[in-house]
Tab-separated table of C-alpha atoms in Angstrom:
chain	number	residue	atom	x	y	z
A	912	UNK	CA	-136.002	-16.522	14.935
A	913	UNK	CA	-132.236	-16.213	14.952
A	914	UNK	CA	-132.327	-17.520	18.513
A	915	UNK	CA	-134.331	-20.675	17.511
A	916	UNK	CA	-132.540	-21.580	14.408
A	917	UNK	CA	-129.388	-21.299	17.000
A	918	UNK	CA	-130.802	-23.294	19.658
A	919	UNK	CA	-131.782	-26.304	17.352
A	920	UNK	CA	-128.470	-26.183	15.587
A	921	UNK	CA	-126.670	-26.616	19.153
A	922	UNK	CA	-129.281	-29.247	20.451
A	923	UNK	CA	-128.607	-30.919	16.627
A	924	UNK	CA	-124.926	-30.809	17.241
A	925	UNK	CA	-125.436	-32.534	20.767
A	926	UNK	CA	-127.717	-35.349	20.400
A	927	UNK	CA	-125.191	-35.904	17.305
A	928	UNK	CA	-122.238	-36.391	19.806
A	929	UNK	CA	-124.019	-38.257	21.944
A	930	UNK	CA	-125.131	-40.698	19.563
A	931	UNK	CA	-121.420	-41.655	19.044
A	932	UNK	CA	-120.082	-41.130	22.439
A	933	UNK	CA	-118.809	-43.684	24.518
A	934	UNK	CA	-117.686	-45.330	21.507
A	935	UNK	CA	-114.335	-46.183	22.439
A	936	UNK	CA	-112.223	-49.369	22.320
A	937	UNK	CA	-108.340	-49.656	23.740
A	938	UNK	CA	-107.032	-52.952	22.686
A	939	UNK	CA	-103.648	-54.451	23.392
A	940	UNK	CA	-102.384	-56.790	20.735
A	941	UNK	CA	-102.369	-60.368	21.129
A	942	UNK	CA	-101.242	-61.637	17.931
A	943	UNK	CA	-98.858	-62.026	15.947
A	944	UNK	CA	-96.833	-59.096	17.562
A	945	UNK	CA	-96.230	-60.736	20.974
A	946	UNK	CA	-94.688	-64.073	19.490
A	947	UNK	CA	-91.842	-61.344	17.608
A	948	UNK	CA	-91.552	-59.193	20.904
A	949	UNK	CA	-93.118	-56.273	19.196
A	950	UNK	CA	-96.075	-55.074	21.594
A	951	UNK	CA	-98.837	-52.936	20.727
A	952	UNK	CA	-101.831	-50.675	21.697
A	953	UNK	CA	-104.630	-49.642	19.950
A	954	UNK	CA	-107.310	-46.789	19.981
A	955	UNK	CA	-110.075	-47.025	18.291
A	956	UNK	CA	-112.532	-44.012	17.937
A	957	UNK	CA	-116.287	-44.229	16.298
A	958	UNK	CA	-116.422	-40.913	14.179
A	959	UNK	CA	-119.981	-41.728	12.563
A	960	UNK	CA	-122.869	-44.290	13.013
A	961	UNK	CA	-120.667	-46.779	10.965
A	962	UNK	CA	-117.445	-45.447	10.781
A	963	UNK	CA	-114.361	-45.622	12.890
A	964	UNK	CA	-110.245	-44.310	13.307
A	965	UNK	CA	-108.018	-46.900	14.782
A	966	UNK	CA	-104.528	-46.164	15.498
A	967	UNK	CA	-101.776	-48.381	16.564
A	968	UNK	CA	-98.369	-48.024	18.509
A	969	UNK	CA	-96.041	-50.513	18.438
A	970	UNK	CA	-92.559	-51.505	20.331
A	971	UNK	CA	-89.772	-54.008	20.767
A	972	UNK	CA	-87.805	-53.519	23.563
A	973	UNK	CA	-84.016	-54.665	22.760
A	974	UNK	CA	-84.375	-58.144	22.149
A	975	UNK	CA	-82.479	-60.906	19.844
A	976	UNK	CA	-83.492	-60.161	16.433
A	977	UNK	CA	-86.116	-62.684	15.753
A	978	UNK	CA	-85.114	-63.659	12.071
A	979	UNK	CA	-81.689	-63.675	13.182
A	980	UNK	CA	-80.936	-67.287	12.840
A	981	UNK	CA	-81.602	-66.998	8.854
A	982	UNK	CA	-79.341	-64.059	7.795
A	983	UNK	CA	-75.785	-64.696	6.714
A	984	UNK	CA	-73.623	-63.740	3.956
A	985	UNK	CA	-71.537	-66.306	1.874
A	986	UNK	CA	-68.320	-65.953	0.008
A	987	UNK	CA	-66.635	-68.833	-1.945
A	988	UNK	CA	-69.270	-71.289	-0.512
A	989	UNK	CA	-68.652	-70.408	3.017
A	990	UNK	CA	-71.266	-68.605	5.092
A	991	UNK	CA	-71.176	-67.195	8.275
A	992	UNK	CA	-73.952	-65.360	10.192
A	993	UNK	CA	-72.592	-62.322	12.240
A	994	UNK	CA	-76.224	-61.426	12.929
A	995	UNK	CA	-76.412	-64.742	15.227
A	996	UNK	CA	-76.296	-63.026	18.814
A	997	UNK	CA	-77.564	-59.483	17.211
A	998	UNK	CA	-80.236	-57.389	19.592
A	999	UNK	CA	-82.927	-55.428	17.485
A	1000	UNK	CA	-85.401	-52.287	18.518
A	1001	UNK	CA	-88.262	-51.272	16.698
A	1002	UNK	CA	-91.475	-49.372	16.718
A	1003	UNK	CA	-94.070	-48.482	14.201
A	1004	UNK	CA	-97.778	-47.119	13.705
A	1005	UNK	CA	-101.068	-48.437	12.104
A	1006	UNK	CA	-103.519	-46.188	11.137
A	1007	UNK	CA	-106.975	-47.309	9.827
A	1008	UNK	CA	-110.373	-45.820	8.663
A	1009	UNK	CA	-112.946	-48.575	9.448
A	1010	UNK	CA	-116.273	-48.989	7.719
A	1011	UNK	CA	-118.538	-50.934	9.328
A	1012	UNK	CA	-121.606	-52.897	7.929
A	1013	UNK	CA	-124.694	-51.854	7.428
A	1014	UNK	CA	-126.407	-53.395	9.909
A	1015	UNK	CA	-124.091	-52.914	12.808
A	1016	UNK	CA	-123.214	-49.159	14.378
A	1017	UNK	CA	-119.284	-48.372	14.427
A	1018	UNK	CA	-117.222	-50.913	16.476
A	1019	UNK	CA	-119.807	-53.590	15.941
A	1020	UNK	CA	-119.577	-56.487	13.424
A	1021	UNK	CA	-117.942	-56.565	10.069
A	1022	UNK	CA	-115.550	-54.249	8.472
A	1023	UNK	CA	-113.483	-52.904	5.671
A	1024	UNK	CA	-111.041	-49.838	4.859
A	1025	UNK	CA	-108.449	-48.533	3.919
A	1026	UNK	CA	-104.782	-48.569	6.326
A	1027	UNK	CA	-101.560	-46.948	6.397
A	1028	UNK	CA	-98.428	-48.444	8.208
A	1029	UNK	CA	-94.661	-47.646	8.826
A	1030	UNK	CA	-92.363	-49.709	10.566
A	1031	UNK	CA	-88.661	-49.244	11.553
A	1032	UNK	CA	-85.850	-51.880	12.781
A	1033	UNK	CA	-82.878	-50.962	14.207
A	1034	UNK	CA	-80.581	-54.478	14.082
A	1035	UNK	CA	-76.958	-54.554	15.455
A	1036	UNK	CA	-74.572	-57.727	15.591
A	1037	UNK	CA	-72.119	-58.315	18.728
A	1038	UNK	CA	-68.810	-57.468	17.339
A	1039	UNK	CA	-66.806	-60.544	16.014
A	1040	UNK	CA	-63.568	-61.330	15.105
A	1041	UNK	CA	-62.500	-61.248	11.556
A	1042	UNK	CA	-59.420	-61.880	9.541
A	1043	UNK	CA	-58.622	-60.640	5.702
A	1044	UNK	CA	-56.051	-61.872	3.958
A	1045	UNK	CA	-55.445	-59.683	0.490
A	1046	UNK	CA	-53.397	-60.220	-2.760
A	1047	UNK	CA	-49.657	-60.705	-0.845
A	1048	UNK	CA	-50.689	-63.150	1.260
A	1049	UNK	CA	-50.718	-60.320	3.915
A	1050	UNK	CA	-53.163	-61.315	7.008
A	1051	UNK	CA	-55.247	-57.945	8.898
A	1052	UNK	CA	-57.523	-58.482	11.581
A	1053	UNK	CA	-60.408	-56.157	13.306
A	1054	UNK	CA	-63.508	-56.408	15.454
A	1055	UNK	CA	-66.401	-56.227	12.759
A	1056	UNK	CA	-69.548	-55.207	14.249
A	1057	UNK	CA	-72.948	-55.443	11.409
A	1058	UNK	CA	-75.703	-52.377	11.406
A	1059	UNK	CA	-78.872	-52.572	9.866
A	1060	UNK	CA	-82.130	-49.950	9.904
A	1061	UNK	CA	-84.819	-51.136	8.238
A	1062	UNK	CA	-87.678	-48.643	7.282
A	1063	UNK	CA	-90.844	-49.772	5.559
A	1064	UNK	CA	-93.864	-47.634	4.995
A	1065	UNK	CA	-96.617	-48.656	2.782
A	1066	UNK	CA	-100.351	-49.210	3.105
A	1067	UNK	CA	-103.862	-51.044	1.526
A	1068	UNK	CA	-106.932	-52.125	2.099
A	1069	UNK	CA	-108.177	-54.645	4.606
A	1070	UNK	CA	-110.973	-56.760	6.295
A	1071	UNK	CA	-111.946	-57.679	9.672
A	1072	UNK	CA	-114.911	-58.563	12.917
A	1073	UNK	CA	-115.118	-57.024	16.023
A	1074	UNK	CA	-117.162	-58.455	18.324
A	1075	UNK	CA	-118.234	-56.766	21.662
A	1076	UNK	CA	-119.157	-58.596	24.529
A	1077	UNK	CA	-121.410	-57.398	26.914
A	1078	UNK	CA	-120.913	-54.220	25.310
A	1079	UNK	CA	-117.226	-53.885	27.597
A	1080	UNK	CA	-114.810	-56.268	25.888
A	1081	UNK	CA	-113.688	-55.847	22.261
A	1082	UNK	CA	-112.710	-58.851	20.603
A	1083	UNK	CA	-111.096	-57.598	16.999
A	1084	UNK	CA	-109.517	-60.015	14.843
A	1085	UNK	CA	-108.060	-58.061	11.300
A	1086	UNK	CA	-108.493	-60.978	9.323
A	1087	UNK	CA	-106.476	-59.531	6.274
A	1088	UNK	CA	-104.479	-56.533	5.261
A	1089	UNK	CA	-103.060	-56.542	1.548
A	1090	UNK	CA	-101.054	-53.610	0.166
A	1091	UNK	CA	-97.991	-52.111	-1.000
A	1092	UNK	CA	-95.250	-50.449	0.530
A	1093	UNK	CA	-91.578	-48.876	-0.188
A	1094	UNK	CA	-88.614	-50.594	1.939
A	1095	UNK	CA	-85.663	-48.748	2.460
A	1096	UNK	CA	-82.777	-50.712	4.249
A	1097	UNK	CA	-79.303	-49.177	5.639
A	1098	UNK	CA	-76.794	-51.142	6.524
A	1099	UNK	CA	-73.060	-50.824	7.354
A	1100	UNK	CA	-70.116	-53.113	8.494
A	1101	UNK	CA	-67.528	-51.229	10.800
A	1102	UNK	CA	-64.168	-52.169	11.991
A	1103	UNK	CA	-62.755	-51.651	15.315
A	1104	UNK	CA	-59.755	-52.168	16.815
A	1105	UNK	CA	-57.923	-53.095	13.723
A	1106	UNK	CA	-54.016	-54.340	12.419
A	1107	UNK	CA	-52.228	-51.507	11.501
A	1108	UNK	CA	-52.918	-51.033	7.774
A	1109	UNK	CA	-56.322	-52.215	7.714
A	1110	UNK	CA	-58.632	-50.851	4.859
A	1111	UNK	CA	-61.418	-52.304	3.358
A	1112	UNK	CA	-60.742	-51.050	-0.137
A	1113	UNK	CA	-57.892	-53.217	-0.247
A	1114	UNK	CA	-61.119	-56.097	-0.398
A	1115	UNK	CA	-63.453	-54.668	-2.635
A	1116	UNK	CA	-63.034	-57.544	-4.933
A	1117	UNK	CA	-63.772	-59.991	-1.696
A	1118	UNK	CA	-66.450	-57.400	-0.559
A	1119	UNK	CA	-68.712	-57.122	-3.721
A	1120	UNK	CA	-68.291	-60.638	-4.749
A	1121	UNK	CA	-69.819	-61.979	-1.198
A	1122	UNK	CA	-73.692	-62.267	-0.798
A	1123	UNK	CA	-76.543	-61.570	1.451
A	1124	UNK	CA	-78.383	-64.228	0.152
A	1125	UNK	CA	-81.297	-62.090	-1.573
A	1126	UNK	CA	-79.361	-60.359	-4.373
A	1127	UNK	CA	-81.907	-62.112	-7.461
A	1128	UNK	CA	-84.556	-60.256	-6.074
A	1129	UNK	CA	-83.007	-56.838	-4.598
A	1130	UNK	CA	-79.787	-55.122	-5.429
A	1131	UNK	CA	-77.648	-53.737	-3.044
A	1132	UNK	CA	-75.622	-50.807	-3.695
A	1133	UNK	CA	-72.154	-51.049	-1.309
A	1134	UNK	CA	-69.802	-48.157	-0.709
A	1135	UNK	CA	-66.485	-49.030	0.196
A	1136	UNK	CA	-64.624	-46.847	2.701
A	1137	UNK	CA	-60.916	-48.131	4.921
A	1138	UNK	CA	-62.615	-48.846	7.671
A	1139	UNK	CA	-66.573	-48.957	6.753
A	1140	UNK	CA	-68.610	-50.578	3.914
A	1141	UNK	CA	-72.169	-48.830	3.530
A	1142	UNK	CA	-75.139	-51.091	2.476
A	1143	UNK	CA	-78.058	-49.949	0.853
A	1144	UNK	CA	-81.399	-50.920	-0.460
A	1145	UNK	CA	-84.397	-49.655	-1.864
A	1146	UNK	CA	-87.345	-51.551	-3.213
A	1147	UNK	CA	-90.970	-52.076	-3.553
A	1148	UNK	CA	-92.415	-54.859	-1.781
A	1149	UNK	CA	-96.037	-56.335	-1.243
A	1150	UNK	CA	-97.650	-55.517	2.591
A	1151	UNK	CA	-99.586	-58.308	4.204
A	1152	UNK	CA	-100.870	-57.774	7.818
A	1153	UNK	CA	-103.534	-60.166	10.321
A	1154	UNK	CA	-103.465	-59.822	13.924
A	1155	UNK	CA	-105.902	-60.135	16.976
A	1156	UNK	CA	-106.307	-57.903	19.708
A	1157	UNK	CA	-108.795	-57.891	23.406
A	1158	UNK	CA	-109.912	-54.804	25.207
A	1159	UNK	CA	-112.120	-52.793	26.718
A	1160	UNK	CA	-115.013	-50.430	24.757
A	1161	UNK	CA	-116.244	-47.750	26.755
């Protein structure tokens, strides 16, 4: 009796993996990520009749910062943009639990669920020449060189379509992601090969009164050190992801 009860559980636990197996999709991303540099890959696993797990890698190789050609600070209505010729990295993950719809199995159709997403830029500037001239009419030059690492982790809920063709390419389009996530941004500007007598602190007037250009909505904390001003930022912000990706389901 043992033996039987046994044997059924084992065949139930069986014909229960094979109903799900070869339920597979890896997907490479085709937009928007490409058109930023930042490449991805996606797994997608069926864990139920209508359920999935779909996780995302992404990467961008060093590249010019994509939004580079909008940043700039301004002081006494000049800007300048030292992030002009700047090269960014990145990398970051996607995570979702799919449901799928009712009249579909797992990787088929309609879908909805929950996500969870983290993303991290790493943004430097080519050093540039600068000049600072403080309260004596003294002028002090250096090489400043801008730093910026951007984390953002946050997630929500979304809604997409897969469609498979031929039951070997995947076809996914997310058609909308909304959420909410934390950002957390640390930035520095360094100064190299410097006057003699440099120090920053002998700005700080110069230093705090000069903009990033997005002050009215975030505050930046600054620390001030002779040859270093630290930048920081923490805020919540609203998450909004879309994308389309091809593969293969197997």
């Amino acid at each position: 009796m043992k033996l039987n009860a046994t044997s059924m559980l084992i065949t139930f636990v069986l014909i229960s993996t094979l109903a799900i197996a070869q339920k597979n999709a890896t997907k490479i991303n085709l937009l928007p990520g490409p058109v930023f540099f930042m490449f991805g890959v996606s797994q997608e696993r069926a864990i139920g009749e209508r359920m999935s797990i779909q996780t995302t890698f992404k990467y961008m190789p060093s590249v010019k910062f994509p939004a580079s050609d909008y940043l700039g600070a301004s002081y006494n209505g000049q800007t300048a943009n030292p992030f002009a010729n700047s090269k960014s990295t990145a990398f970051g993950n996607v995570t979702e639990l799919r449901v799928y719809g009712k009249e579909n199995k797992a990787l088929h159709g309609f879908y909805w669920g929950p996500y969870i997403t983290v993303n991290v830029f790493d943004i430097k500037s080519s050093p540039f020449p600068g000049q600072f001239k403080d309260d004596n009419g003294i002028t002090y030059k250096g090489d400043i060189q801008q730093n910026l690492k951007l984390t953002m982790l946050g997630g929500g809920l979304e809604i997409g379509i897969q469609k498979l063709f031929n039951d070997k390419i995947a076809l996914d389009w997310t058609i909308l992601g909304v959420g909410l996530g934390w950002v957390n941004m640390q930035g520095s500007i360094i100064a190299t090969n410097t006057s003699a007598n440099f120090d920053f602190r002998n700005y700080t007037k110069d230093i705090n009164s000069a903009t990033q250009g997005f002050e009215q909505f975030i505050p930046i904390s600054k620390t001030i050190e002779p040859e270093k001003v630290n930048m920081s930022i923490k805020a919540l912000a609203p998450v909004l992801r879309t994308g389309l990706a091809i593969g293969l389901s197997y």
